[in-house]
CSV table of C-alpha atoms in Angstrom, one decimal:
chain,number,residue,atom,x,y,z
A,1,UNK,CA,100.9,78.9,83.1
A,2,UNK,CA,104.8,78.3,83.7
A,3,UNK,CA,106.3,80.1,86.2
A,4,UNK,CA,108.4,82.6,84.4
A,5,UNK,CA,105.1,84.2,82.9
A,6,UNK,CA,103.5,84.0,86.4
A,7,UNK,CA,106.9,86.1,87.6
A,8,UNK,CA,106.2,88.4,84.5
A,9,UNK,CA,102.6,89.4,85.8
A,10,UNK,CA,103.4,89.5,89.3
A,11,UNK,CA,106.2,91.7,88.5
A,12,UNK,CA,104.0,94.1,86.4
A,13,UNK,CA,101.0,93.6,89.1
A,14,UNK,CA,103.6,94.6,91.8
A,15,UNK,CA,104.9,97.5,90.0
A,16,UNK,CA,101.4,99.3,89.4
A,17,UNK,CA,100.3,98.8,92.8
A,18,UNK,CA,103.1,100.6,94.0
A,19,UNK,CA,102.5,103.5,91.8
A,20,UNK,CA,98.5,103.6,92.5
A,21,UNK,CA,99.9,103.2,96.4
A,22,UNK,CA,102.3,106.2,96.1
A,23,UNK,CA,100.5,108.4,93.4
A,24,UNK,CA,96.5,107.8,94.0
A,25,UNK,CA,96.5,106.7,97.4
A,26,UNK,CA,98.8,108.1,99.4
A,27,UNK,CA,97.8,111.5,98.0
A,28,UNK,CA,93.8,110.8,99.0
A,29,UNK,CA,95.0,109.9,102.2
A,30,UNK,CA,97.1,113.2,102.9
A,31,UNK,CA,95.2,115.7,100.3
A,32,UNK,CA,92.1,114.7,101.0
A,33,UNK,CA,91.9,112.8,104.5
A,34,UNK,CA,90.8,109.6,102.8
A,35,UNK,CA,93.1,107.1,105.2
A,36,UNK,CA,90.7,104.3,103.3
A,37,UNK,CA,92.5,104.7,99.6
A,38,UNK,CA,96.0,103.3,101.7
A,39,UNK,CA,94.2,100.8,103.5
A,40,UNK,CA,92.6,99.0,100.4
A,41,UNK,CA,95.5,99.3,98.2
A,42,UNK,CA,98.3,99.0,101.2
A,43,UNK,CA,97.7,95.5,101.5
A,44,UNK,CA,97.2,94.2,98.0
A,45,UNK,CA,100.5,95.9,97.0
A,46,UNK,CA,101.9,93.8,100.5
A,47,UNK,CA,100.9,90.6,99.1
A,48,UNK,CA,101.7,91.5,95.8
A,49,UNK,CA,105.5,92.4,96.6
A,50,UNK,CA,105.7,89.1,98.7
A,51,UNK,CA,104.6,87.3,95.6
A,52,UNK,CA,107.7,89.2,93.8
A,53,UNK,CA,109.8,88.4,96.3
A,54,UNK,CA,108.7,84.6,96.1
A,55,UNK,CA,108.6,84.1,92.7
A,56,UNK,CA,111.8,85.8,92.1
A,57,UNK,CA,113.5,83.1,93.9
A,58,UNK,CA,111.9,80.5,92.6
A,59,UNK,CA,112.4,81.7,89.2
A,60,UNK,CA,115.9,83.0,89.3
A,61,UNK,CA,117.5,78.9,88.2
A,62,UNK,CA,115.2,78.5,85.4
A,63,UNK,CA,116.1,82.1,84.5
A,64,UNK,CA,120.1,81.7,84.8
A,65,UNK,CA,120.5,84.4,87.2
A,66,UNK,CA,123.6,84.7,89.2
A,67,UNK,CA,122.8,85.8,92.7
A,68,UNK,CA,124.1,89.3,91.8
A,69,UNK,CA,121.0,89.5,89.3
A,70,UNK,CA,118.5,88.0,92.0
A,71,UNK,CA,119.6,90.6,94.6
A,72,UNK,CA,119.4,93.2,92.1
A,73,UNK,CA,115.9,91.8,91.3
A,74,UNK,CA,114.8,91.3,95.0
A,75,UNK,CA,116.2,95.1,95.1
A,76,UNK,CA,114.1,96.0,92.6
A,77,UNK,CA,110.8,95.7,94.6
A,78,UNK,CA,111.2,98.7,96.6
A,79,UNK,CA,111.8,100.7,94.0
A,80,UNK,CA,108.6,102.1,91.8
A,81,UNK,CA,109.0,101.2,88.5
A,82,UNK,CA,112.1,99.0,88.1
A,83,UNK,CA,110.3,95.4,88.6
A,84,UNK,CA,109.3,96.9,84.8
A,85,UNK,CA,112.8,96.5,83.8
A,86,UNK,CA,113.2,93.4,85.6
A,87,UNK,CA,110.1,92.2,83.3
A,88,UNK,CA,111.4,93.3,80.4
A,89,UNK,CA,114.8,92.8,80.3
A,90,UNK,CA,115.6,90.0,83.1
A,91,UNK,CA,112.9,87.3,82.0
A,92,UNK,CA,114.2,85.9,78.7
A,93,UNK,CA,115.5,82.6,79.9
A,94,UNK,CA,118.6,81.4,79.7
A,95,UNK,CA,120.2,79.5,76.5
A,96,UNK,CA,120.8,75.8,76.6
A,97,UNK,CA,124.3,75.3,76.1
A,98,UNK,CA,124.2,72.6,73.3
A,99,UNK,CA,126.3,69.4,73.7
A,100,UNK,CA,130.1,69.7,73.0
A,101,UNK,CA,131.1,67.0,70.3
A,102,UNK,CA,127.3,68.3,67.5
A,103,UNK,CA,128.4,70.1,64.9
């Protein structure tokens, strides 16, 4: 698996945690004094978002992004749904410029 479509399943990974951690478990955990929902999902949405974090660096040469677009994607983890986007827009990687003197 190269690691562009390791970043686009971590990405997606990352973002569903965070909604099941802020739409199913956090409500169990307040609504229904379940504290157990956030402590199974809290830290497999922690190691998912470090995996984010991670791969988006070490994807972000292969991908052509200026370090305005990696902040913008490291930014993007602590907000719900945007590492979406980031997987769907950000991930197409960048041309090869083709040698000057080919016709």
């Amino acid at each position: 698996m190269d690691i562009v479509r390791a970043f686009r399943v971590v990405s997606i990974a990352e973002a569903v945690s965070f909604l099941v951690l802020l739409l199913v478990a956090m409500p169990l955990k307040y609504m229904a004094d379940l504290p157990a929902a956030v402590s199974l999902v809290g830290p497999i949405h922690g190691v998912l978002f470090i995996a984010y974090v991670g791969a988006a660096v070490i994807v972000r040469q292969q991908l052509g992004w200026n370090m305005t677009r990696t902040i913008l994607a490291l930014g993007a983890a602590v907000l719900p749904v945007a590492p979406f986007f980031v997987e769907r827009h950000w991930t197409k990687p960048a041309p090869v410029a083709e040698p000057a003197g080919r016709a």
